[in-house]
Coordinates of C-alpha atoms and ligand atoms in Angstrom, one line a residue:
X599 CA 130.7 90.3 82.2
X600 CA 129.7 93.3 81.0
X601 CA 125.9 93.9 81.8
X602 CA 123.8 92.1 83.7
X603 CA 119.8 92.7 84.9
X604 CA 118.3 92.2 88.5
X605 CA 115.1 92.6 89.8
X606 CA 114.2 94.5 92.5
X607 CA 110.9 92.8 94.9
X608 CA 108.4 94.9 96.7
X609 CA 107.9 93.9 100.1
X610 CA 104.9 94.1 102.4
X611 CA 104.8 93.8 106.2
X612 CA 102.6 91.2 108.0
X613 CA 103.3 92.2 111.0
X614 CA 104.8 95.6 112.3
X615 CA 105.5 96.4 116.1
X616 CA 107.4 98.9 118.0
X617 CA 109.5 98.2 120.9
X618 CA 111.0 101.6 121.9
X619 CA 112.4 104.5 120.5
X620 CA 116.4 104.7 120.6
X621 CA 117.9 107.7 121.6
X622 CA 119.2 108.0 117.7
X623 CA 115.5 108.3 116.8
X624 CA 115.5 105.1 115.0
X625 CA 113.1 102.8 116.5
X626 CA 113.2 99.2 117.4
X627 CA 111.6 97.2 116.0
X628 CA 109.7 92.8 115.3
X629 CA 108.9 93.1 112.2
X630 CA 107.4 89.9 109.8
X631 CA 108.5 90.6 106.3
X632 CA 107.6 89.3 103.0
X633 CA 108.7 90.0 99.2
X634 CA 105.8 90.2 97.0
X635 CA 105.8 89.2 93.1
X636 CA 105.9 93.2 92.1
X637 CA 109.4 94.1 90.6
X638 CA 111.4 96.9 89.5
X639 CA 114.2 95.7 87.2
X640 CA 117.3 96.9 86.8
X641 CA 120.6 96.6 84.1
X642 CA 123.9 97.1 85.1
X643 CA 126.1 98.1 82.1
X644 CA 130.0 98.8 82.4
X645 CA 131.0 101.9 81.0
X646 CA 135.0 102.5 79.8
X647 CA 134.9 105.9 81.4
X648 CA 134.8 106.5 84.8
X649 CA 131.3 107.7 87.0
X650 CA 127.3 106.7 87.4
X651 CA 124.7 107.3 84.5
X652 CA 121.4 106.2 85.9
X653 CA 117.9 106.4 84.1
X654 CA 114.5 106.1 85.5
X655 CA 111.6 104.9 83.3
X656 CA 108.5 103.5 84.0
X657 CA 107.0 100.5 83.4
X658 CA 103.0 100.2 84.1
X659 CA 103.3 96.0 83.4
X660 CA 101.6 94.5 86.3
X661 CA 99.3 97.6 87.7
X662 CA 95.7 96.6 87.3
X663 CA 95.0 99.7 87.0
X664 CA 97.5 102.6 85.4
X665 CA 95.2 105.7 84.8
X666 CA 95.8 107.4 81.9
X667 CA 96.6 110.4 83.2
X668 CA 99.2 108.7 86.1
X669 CA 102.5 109.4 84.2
X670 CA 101.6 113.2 83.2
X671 CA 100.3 113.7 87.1
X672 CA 103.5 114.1 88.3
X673 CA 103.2 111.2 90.7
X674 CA 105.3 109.1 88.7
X675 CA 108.1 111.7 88.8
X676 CA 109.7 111.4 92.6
X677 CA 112.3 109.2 91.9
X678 CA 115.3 111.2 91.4
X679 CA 118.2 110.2 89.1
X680 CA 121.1 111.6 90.6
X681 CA 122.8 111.1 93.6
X682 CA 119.7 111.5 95.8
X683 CA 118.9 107.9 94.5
X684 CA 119.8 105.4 96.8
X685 CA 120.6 103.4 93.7
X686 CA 123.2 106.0 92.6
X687 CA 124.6 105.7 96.7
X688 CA 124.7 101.9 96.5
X689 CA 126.7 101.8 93.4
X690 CA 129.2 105.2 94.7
X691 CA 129.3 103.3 98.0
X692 CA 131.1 99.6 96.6
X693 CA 132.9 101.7 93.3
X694 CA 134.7 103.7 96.1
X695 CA 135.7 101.0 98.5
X696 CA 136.9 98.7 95.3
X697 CA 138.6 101.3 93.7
X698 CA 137.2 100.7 90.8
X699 CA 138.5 102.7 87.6
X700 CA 135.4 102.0 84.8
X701 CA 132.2 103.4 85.1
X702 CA 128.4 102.0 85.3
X703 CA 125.0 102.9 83.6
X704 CA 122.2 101.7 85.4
X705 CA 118.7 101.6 84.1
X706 CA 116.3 101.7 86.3
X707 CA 112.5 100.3 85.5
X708 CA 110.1 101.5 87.7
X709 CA 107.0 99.1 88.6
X710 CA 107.1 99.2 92.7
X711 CA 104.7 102.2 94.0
X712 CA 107.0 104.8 95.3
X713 CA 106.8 106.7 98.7
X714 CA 104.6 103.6 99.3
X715 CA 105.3 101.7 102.2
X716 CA 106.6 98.2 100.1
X717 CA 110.6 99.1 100.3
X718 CA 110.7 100.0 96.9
X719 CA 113.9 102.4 97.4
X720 CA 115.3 100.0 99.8
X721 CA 115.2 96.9 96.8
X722 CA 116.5 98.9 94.7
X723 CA 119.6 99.9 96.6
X724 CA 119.8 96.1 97.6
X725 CA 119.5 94.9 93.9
X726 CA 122.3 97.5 93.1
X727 CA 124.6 96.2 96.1
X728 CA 124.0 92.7 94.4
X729 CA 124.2 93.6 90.8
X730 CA 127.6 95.9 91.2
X731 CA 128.9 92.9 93.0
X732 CA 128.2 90.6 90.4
X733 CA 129.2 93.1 87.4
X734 CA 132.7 93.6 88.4
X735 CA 133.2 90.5 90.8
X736 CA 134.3 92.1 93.8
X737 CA 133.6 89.0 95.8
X738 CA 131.4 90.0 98.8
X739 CA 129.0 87.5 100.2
X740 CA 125.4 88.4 101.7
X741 CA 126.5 89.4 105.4
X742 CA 129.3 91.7 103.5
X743 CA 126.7 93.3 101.6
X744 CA 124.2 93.4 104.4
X745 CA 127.0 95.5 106.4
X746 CA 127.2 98.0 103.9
X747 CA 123.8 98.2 103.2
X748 CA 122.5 99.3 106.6
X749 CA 124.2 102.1 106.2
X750 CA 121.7 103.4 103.2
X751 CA 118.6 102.2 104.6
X752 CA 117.4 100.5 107.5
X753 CA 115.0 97.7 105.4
X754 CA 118.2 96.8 103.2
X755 CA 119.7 94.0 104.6
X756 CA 116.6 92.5 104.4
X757 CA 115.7 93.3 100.8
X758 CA 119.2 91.9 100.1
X759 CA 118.1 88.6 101.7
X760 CA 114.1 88.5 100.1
X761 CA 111.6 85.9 101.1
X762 CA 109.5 85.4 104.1
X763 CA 111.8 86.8 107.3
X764 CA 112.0 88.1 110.6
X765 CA 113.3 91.7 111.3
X766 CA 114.6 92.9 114.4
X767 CA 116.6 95.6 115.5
X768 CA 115.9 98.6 113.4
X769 CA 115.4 95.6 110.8
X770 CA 118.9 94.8 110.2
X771 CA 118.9 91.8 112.4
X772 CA 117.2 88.9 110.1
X773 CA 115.7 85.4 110.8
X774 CA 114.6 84.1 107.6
X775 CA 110.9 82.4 107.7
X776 CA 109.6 79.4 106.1
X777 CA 107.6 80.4 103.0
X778 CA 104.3 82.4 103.8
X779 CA 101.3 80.4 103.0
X780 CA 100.1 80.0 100.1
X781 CA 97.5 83.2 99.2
X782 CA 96.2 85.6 96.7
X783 CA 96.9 89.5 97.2
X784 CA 95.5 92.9 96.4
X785 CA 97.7 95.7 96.6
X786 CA 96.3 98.7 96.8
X787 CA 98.4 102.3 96.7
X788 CA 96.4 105.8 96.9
X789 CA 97.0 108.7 95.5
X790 CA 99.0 110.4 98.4
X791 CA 102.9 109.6 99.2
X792 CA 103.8 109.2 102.5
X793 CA 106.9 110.1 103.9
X794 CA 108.4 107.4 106.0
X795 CA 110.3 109.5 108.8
X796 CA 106.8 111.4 109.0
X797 CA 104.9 108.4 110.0
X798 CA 107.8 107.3 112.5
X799 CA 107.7 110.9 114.0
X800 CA 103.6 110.6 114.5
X801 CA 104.2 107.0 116.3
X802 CA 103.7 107.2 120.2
X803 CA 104.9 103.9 121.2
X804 CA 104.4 104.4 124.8
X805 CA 101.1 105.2 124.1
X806 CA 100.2 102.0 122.1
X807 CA 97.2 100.1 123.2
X808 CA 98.0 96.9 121.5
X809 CA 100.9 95.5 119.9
X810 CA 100.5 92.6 117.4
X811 CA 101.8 88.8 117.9
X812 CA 105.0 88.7 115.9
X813 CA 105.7 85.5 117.8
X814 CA 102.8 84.1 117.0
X815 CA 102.9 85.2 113.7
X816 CA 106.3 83.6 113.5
X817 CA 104.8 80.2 114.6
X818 CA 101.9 80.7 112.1
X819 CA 104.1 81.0 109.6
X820 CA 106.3 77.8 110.3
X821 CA 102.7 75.3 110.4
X822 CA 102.0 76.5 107.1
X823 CA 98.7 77.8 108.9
X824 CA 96.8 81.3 106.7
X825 CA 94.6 81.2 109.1
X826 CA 96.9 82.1 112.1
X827 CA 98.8 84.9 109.7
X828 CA 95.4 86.0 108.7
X829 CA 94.2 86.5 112.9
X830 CA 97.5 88.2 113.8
X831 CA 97.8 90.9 111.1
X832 CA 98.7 93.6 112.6
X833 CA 100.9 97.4 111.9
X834 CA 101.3 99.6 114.7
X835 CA 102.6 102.2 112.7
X836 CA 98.5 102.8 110.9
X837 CA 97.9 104.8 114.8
X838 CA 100.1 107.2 113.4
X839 CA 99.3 107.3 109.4
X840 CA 95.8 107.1 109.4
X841 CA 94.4 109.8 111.3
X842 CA 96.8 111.9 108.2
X843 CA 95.5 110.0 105.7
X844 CA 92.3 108.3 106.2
X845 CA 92.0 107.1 102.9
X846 CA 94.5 104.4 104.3
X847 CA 91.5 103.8 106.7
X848 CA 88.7 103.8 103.8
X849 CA 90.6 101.2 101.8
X850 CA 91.1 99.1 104.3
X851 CA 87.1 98.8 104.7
X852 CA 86.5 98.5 101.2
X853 CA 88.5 96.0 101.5
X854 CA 86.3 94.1 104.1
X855 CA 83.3 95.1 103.0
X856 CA 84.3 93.0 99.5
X857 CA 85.1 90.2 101.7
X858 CA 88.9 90.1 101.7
X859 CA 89.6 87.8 104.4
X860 CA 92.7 89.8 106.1
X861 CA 93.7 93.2 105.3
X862 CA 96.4 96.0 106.8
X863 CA 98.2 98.6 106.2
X864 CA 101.6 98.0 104.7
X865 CA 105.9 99.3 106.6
X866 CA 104.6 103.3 106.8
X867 CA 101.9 103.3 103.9
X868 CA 99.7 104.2 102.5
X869 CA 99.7 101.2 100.6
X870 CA 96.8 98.5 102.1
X871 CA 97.2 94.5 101.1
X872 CA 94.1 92.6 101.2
X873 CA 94.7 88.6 101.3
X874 CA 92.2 86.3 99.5
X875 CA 92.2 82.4 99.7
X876 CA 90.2 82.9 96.8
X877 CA 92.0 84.1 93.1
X878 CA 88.6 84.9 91.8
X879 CA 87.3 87.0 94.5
X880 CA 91.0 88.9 94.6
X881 CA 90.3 89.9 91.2
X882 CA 86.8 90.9 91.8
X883 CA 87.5 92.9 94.6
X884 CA 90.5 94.7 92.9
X885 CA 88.2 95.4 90.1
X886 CA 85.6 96.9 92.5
X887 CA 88.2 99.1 94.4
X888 CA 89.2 100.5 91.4
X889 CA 85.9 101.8 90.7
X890 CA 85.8 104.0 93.8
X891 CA 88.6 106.1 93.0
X892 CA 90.3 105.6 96.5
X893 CA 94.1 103.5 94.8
X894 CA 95.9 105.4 92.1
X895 CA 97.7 101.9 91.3
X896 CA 96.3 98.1 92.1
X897 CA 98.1 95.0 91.6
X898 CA 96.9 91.6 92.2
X899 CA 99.8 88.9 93.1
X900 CA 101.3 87.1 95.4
X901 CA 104.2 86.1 97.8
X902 CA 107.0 85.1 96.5
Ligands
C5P2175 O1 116.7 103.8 107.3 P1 115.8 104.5 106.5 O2 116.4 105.7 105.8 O3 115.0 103.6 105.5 O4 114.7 105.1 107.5 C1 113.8 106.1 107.2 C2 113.3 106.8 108.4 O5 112.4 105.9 109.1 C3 114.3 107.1 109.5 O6 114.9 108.3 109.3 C4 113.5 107.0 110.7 O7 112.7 108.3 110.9 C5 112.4 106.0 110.5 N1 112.8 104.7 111.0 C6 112.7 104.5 112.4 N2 113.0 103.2 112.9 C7 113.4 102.2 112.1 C8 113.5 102.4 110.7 C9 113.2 103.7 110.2 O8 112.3 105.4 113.1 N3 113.7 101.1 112.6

């Protein structure tokens, strides 16, 4: 095989809690996962020389709303193309160990918000593990994939699984879920980028007041029940981003006031999700948020 394309899932986080801090600064974590039907993609091409050529372009299919001036603001300029990619890390990681004499060219199309909150970064480096795997059939299964891709990011074992999962640990340790309920969703990124080890560093977990019910969650989940996911929403880590960025705050009452009928914060933000039983009010509301200015980019979708 000589090329091959992947895509790359957004995820959002149902549930977030924090247990404790580790003395390695990582924090433990339950944390209910689920991959959302936003996508990067990306194509794998073998090259006769040896080294990584990645390119980044963007792709606004899918956003609700791309404003015209989004690509020339800078904001859809972060994602590096060098080694500072964990794309490029993913692929050096797996060529290295394999030995392997060719080269690759990656393309990279960027959909997923970056600095966001949904893993983008992390599914990227996971559809990388999977794709360089595949390209020159090196053989590795999931767990073998999952053991090299902790050691780029903490969500990428899960991002190499997808779907509706449990994460513990510092999210490496993964029991996958039935399918979420079925539900429409409003994604919702503003304009500010939030660093992740940032939020983590503004967390007080001692200090938490309430931590949500990941159990129940869990249990929700398994009796097919949107109601009971809907009731236990919950992200310790907004104590710690929303008194920075209290537009994260602002959404998330738009949101309510428009009659979503759950809504949180998603992993670090400052990207909100809003469910809707209802497609026609998700759209409605998405095309009311737009209006006040507070998301640089809106998608409506769904789990998948
Ligand atoms: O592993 P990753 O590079 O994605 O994590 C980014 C940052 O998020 C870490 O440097 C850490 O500050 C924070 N983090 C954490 N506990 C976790 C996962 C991430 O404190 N379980």
């Amino acid at each position: 095989m000589d090329q091959l394309t992947r895509k790359a899932y957004a995820k959002i986080n149902l549930g977030l809690d924090a247990l404790k801090k580790r003395a390695d600064g990582y924090h433990e974590l339950a944390m209910v996962m689920q991959t959302v039907d936003i996508c990067d993609e990306l194509t794998f091409a073998v090259k006769e020389t040896p080294g990584i050529e990645l390119y980044v372009e963007w792709s606004k299919d899918g956003w609700t709303e791309p404003p015209d001036d989004f690509l020339n603001a800078g904001e859809a300029q972060p994602v590096p193309s060098d080694r500072k990619n964990l794309v490029w890390r993913a692929a050096e990681l797996l060529m290295n160990e394999f030995g392997i004499k060719k080269g690759v060219k990656i393309t990279l199309k960027k959909r997923i918000p970056v600095a966001a909150g949904m893993a983008g970064g992390s599914s990227d480096c996971a559809a990388t593990l999977h794709g360089i795997n595949e390209l020159f059939e090196l053989g590795l299964n999931l767990h073998e994939l999952q053991v090299r891709g902790v050691k780029l990011g903490a969500d990428v074992p899960y991002c190499l699984l997808g779907g509706t999962a449990l994460a513990e640990g510092i999210g490496e340790i993964l029991t996958p879920l039935s399918p979420m309920p079925e539900c429409h969703l409003v994604v919702a990124k503003p304009a500010v980028s939030v660093s992740t080890p940032f939020v983590f560093k503004q967390l007080r977990v001692n200090e938490l007041e309430a931590h949500p019910d990941i159990a129940g969650m869990c249990a929700a989940i398994g009796e097919n029940n949107l109601d009971g996911v809907i009731d236990r929403l919950g992200n310790v880590l907004e104590t710690a981003a929303i008194p920075h960025f209290p537009v994260v705050g602002d959404l998330k009452e738009e949101f309510k006031r428009l009659g979503a009928d759950g809504v949180l914060m998603s992993g670090s933000g400052p990207t909100v999700f809003a469910i809707f039983k209802s497609e026609k009010q998700a759209w409605a509301a998405a095309d009311k948020v737009k209006k006040t200015g507070l998301a640089a980019q809106i998608f409506v979708t769904k789990p998948v």
